Tab-separated table of C-alpha atoms and ligand atoms in Angstrom:
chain	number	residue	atom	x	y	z
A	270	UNK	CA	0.000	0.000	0.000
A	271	UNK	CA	1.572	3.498	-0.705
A	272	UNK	CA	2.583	5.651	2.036
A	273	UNK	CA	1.727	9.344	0.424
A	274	UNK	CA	3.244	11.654	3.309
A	275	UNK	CA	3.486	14.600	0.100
A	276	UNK	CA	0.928	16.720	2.398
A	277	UNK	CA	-1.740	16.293	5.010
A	278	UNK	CA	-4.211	17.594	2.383
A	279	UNK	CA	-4.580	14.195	0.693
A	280	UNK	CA	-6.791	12.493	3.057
A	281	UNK	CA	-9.679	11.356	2.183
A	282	UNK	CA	-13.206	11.487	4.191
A	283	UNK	CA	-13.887	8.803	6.902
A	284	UNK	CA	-17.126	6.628	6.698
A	285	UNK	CA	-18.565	8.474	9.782
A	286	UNK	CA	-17.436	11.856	7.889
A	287	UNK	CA	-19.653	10.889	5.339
A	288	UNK	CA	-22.452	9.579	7.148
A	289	UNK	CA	-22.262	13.199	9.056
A	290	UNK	CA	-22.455	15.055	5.040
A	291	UNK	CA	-25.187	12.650	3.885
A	292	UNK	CA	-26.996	13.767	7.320
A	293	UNK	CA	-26.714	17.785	6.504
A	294	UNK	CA	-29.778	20.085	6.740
A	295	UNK	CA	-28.990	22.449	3.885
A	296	UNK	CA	-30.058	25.455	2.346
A	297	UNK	CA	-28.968	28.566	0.262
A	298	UNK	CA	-26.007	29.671	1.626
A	299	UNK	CA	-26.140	32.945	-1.054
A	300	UNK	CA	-29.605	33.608	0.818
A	301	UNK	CA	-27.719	32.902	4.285
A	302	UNK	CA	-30.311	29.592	4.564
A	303	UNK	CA	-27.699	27.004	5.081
A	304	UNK	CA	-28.203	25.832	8.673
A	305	UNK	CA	-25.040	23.603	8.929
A	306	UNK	CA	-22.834	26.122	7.207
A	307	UNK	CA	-24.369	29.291	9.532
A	308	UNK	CA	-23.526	26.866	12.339
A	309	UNK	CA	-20.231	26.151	11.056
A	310	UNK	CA	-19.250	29.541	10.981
A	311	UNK	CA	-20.359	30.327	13.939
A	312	UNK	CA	-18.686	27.380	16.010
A	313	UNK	CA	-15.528	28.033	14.265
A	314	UNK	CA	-15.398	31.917	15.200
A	315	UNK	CA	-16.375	30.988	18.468
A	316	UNK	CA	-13.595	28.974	19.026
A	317	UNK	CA	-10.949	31.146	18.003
A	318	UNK	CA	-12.609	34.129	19.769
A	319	UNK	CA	-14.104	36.274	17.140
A	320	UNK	CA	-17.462	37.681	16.109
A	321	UNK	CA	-18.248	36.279	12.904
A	322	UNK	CA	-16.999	33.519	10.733
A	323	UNK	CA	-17.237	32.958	6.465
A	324	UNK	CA	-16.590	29.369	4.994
A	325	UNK	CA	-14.502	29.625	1.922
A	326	UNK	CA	-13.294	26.958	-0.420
A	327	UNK	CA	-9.478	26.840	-0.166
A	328	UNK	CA	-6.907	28.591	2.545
A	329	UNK	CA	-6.025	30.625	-0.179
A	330	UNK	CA	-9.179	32.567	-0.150
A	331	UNK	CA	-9.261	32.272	3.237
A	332	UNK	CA	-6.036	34.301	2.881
A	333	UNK	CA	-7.050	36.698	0.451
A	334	UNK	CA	-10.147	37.836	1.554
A	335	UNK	CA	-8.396	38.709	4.813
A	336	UNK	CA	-5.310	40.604	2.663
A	337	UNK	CA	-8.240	42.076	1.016
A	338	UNK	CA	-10.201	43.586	4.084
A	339	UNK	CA	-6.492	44.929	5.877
A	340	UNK	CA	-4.818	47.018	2.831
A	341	UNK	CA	-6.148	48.968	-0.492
A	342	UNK	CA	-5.128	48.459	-3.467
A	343	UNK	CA	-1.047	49.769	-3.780
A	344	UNK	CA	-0.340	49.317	-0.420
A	345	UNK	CA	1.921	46.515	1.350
A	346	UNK	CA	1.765	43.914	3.330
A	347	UNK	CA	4.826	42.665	4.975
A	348	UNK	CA	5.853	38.664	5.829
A	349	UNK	CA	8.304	36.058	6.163
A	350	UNK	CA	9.818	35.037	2.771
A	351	UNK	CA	8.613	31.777	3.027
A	352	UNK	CA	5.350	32.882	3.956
A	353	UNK	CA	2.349	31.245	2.151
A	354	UNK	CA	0.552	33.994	0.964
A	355	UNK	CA	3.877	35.149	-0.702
A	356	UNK	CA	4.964	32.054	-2.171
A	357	UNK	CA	2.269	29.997	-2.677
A	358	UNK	CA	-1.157	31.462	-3.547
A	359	UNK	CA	0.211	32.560	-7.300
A	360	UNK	CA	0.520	36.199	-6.802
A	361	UNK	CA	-3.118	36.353	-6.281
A	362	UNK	CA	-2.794	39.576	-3.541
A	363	UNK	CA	-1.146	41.108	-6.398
A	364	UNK	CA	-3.617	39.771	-9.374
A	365	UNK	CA	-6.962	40.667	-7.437
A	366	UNK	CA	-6.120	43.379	-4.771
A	367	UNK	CA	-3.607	45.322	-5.985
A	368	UNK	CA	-1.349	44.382	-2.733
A	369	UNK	CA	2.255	44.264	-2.909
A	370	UNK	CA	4.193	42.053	-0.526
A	371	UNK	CA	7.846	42.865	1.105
A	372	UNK	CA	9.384	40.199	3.399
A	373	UNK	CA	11.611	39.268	5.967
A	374	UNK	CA	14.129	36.057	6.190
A	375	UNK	CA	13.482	34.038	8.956
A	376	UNK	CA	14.625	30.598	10.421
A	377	UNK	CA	12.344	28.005	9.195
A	378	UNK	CA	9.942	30.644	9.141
A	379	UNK	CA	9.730	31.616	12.973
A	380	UNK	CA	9.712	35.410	13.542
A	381	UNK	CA	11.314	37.890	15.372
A	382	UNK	CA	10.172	41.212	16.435
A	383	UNK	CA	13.363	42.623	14.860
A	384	UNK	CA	12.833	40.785	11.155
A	385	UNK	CA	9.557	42.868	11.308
A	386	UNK	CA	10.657	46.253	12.587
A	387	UNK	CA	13.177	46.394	9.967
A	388	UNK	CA	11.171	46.509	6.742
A	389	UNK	CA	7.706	48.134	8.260
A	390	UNK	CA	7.019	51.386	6.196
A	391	UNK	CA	3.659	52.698	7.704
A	392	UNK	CA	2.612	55.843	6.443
A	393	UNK	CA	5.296	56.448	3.951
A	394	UNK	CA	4.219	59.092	1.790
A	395	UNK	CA	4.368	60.227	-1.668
A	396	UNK	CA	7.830	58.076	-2.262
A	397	UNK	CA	7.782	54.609	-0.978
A	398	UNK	CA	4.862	52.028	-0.391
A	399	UNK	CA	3.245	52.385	2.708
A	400	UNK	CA	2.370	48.758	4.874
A	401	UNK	CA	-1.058	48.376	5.513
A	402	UNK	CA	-0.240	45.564	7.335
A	403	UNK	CA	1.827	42.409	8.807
A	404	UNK	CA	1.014	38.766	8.355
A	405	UNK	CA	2.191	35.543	10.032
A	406	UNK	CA	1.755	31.938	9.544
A	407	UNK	CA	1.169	29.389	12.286
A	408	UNK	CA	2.266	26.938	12.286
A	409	UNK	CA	4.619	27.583	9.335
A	410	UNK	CA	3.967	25.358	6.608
A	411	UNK	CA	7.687	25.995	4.151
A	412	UNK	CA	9.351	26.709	7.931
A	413	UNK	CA	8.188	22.730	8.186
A	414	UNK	CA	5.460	22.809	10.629
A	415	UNK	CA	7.550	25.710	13.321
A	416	UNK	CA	5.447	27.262	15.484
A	417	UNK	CA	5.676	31.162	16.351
A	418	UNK	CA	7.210	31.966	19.739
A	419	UNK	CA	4.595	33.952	21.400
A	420	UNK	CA	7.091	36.124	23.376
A	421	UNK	CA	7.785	37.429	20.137
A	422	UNK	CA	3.654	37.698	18.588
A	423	UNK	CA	3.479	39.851	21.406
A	424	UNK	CA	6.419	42.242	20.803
A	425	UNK	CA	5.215	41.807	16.752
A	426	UNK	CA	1.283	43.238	18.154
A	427	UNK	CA	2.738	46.000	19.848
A	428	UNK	CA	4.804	46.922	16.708
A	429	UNK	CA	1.528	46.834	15.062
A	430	UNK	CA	-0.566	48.591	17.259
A	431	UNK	CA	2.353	51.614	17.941
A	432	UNK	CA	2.302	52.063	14.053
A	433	UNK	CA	-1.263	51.570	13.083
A	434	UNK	CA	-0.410	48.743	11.407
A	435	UNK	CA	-3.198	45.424	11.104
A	436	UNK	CA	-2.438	41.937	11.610
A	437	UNK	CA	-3.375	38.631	9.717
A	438	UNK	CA	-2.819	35.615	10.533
A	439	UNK	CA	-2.808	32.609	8.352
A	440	UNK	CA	-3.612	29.615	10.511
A	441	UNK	CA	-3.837	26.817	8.112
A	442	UNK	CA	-2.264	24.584	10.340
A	443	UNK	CA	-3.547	26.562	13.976
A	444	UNK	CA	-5.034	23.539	15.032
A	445	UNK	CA	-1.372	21.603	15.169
A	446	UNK	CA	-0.361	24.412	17.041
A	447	UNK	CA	-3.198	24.504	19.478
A	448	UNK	CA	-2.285	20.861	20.027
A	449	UNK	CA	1.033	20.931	20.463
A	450	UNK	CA	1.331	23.820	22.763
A	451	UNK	CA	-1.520	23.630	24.338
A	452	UNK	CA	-2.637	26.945	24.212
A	453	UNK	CA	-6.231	27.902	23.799
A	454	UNK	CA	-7.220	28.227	19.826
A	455	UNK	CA	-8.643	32.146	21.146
A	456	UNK	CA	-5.691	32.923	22.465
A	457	UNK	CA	-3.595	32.361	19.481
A	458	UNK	CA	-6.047	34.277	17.511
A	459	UNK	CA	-6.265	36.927	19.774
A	460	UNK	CA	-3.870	39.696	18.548
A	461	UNK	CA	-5.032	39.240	14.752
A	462	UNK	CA	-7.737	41.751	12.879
A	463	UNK	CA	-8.022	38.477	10.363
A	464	UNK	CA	-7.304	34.629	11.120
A	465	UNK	CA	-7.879	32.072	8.453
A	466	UNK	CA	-7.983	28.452	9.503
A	467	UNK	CA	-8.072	25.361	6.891
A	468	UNK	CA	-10.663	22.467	7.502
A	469	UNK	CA	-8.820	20.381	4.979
A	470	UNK	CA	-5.476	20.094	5.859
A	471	UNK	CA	-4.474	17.763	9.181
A	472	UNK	CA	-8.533	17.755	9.697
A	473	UNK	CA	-9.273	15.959	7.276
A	474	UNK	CA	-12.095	17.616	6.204
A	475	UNK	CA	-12.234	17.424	1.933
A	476	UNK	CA	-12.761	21.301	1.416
A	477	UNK	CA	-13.150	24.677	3.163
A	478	UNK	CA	-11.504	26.924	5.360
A	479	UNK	CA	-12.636	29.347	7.489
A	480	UNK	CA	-12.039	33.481	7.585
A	481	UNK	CA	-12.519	35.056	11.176
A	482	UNK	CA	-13.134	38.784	12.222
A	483	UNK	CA	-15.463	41.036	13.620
A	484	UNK	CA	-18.448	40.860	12.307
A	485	UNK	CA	-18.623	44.230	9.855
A	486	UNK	CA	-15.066	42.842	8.128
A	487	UNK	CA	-17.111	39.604	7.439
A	488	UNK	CA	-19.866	41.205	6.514
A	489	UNK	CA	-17.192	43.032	3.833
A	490	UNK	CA	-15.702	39.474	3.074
A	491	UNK	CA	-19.095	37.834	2.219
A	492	UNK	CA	-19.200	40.390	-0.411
A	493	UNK	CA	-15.657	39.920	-1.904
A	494	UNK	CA	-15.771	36.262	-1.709
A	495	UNK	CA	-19.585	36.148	-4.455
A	496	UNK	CA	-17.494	38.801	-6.371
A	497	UNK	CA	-14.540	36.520	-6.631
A	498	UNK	CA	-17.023	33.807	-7.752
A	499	UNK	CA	-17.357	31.666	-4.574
A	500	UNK	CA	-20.364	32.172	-3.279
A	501	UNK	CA	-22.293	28.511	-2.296
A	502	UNK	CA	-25.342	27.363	-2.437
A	503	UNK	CA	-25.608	23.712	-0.536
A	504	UNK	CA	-22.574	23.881	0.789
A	505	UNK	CA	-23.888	22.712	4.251
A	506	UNK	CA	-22.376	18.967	3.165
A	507	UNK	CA	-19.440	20.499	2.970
A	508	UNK	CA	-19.630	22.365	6.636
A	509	UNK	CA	-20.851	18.964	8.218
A	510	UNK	CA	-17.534	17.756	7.285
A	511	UNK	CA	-15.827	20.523	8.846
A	512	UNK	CA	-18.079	20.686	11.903
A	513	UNK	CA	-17.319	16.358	12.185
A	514	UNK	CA	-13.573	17.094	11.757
A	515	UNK	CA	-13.691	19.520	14.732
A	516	UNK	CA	-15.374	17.622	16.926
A	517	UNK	CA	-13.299	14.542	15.929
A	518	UNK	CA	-9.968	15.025	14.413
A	519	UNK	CA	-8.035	17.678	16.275
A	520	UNK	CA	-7.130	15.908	19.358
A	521	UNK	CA	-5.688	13.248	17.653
A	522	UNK	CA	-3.112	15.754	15.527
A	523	UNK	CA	-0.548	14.245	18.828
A	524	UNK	CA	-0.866	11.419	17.449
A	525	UNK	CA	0.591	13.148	14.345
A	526	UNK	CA	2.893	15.125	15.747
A	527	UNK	CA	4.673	12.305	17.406
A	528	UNK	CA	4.575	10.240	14.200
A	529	UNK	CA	6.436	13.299	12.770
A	530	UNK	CA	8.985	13.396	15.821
A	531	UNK	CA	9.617	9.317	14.482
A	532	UNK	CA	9.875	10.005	10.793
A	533	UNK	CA	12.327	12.980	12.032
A	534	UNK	CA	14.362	10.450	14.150
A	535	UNK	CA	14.295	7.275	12.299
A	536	UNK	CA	15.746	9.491	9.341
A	537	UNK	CA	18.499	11.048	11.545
A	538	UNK	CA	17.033	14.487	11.345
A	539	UNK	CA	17.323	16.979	14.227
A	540	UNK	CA	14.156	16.193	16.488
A	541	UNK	CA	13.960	19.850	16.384
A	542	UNK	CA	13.226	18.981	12.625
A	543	UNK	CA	9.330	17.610	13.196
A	544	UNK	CA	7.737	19.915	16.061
A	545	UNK	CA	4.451	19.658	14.375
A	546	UNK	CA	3.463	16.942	11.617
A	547	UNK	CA	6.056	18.130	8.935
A	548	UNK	CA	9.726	17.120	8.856
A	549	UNK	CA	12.106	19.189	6.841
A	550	UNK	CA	14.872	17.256	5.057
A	551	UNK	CA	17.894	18.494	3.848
A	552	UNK	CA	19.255	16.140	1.011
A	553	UNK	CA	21.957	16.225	-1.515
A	554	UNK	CA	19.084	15.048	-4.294
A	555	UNK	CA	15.466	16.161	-3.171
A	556	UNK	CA	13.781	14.987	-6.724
A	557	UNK	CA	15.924	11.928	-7.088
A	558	UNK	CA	15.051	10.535	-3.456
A	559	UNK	CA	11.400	11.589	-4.489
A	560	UNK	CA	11.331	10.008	-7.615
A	561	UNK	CA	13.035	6.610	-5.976
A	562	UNK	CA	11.022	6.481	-2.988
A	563	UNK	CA	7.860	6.848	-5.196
A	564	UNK	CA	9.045	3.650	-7.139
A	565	UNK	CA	8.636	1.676	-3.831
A	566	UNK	CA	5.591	3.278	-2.729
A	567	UNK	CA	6.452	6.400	-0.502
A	568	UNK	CA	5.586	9.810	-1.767
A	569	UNK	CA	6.780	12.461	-0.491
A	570	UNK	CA	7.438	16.538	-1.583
A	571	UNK	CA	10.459	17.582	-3.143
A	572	UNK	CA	10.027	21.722	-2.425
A	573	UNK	CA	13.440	22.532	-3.578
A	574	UNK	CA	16.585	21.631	-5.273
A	575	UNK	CA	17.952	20.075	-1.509
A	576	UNK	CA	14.586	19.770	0.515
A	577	UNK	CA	12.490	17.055	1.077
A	578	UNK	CA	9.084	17.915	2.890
A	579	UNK	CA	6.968	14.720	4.987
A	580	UNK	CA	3.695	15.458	6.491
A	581	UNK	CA	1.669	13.220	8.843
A	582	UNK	CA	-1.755	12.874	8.822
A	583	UNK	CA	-4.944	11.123	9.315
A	584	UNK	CA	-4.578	8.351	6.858
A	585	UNK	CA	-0.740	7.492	7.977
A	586	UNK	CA	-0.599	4.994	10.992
A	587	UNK	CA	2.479	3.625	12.501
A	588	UNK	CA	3.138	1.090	10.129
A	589	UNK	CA	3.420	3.066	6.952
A	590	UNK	CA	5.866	5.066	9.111
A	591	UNK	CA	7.966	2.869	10.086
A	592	UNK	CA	7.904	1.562	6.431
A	593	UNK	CA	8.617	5.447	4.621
A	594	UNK	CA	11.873	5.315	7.247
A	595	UNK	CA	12.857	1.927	6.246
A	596	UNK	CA	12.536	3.254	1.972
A	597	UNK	CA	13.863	6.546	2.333
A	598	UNK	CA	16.579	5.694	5.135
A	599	UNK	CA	18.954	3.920	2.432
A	600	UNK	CA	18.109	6.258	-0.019
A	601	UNK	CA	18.742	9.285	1.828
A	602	UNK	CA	22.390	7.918	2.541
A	603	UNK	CA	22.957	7.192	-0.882
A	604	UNK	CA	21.428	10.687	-2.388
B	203	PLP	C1	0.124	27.663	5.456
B	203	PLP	C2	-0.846	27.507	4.332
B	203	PLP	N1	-1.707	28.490	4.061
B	203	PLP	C3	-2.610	28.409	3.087
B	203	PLP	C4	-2.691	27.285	2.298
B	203	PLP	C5	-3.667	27.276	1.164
B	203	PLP	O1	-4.650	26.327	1.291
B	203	PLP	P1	-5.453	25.803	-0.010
B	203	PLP	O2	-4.546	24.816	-0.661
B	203	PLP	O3	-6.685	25.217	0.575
B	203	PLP	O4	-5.712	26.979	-0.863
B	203	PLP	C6	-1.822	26.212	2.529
B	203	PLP	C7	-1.884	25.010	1.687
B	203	PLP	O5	-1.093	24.110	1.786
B	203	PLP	C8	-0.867	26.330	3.574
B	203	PLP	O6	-0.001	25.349	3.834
């Protein structure tokens, strides 16, 4: 059976995930009349603190309706080089909002007060761009699952707030860092004007994310998201999914998290490599391990010439772990 650790996005739906769908009262969501999807949203800003909630199809509208409602068009927003919204989401800040993007190096991702004082341009006049606003990413998906030290979130808010700057967060993965510091999903969110959490990543859920503010921003983002074209009707199957995966699936991200530490330590990585469910390999040969891995029935992500990228997940138990370290251990050697 193939072990496919590429991402924690390729699970697919559990039979009681489906039963929960199949179950779904549903209605118009462009009329506001889908019960399981008004419930959805409102569970989900709940739990991270916030007045009002909007289900979107992908973390990247999640993203840029929330990049949308901080800055106008030919202003910045600032973030780590790595960040998703710069590097993955196919210059769509730029393509639909007009935003421009400057950004900071950081290690694996993690963020310093300092890496943001240094390029934050607020009010900057006739001459340069001015930054609208700062965004981070927890846990950090290219950083390979690091999570943001909150001594430094809190030095990064009061940056913010003593320049007038707004903060978004992009919390794909904020459920692997609620579980694996244990700190309350509301208080992660707390700081942030926007958060953005994904339903479909290490929840399992097959589609949807969810965009959290107060509730005249989401008012503003409703309207954005049926001008970008995804406005849904029935989409209450697709919130019973979500609301199952909440309920279900995001205790049991330890369990991936310590599946990660494993991969990370049966391949001789750093154990510092894996502190959520995605190991970061360095390797001589990232597409040629990929490529002969895949032969035996182990997939994982070759993101760059040298890195390898393994995430854990839902349909990954200990046995196809212990069988990706016994396929990519010689390999990794020989690379
Ligand atoms: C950190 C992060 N943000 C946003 C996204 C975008 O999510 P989607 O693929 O649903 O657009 C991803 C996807 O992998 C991600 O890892």
């Amino acid at each position: 059976m193939t072990v496919d650790l590429r991402s924690d996005t390729v699970t697919k739906p559990t039979p009681q995930m489906r039963a929960a769908m199949a179950d779904a009262e549903v209605g118009d969501d462009v009329y506001g009349e889908d019960p399981e999807l008004n419930t959805l949203e409102a569970e989900v800003a709940a739990l991270l603190g916030k007045q009002a909630g909007l289900f979107v199809p992908s973390g990247t509208l999640g993203n840029q309706l929330g990049l949308r409602l901080l800055a106008q068009p030919g202003q910045e927003i600032v973030c780590d080089v790595m960040a998703h919204i710069a590097r993955a989401e196919l210059g769509a800040a730029a393509a639909f909002s007009g935003i421009t993007f400057r950004t900071w190096h950081s290690a694996r991702g993690v963020t310093t007060h300092e890496d943001v004082a240094a390029i934050i341009a607020p009010n900057a006049g006739p001459y340069l761009v001015s930054t609208a606003a700062i965004a981070l990413e927890n846990t950090h998906n290219f950083g390979g699952g690091t999570l943001q030290d909150p001594v430094e979130v809190a030095k990064i808010v009061d940056l913010a707030r003593a320049n007038g700057l707004a903060l978004h967060l992009d919390g794909a993965r904020l459920w692997n860092a609620h579980v694996a510091t244990g700190t309350p999903l509301a208080e992660l969110a707390e700081p942030f004007d926007t958060v953005s959490v994904c339903l479909s990543k290490g929840l399992g859920a097959p589609v949807g994310s969810v965009l959290v503010s107060t509730r005249e921003k989401i008012a503003e983002a409703r309207v954005w998201r049926k001008r970008y074209g995804a406005g849904m009707r029935q989409a209450g199957i697709l919130a019973a999914a979500g609301r199952y995966a909440i309920k279900h699936h995001v205790e049991r991200l330890a369990d991936d998290h310590v599946r990660a530490a494993r991969l990370a330590e049966g391949l001789g990585a750093d154990p510092d490599a894996a502190p959520t469910n995605i190991v970061g390999l360095n390797v001589e040969d990232a597409a040629r391990v990929a490529a002969a891995a895949a032969e035996q029935g182990v997939l994982v992500s070759a993101l760059g010439p040298r890195f390898l990228r393994l995430v854990t997940h839902l349909d990954v138990d200990d046995a196809g772990i212990e069988r990706a370290i016994a396929v990519l251990r010689p390999l990794m050697a020989t690379a």
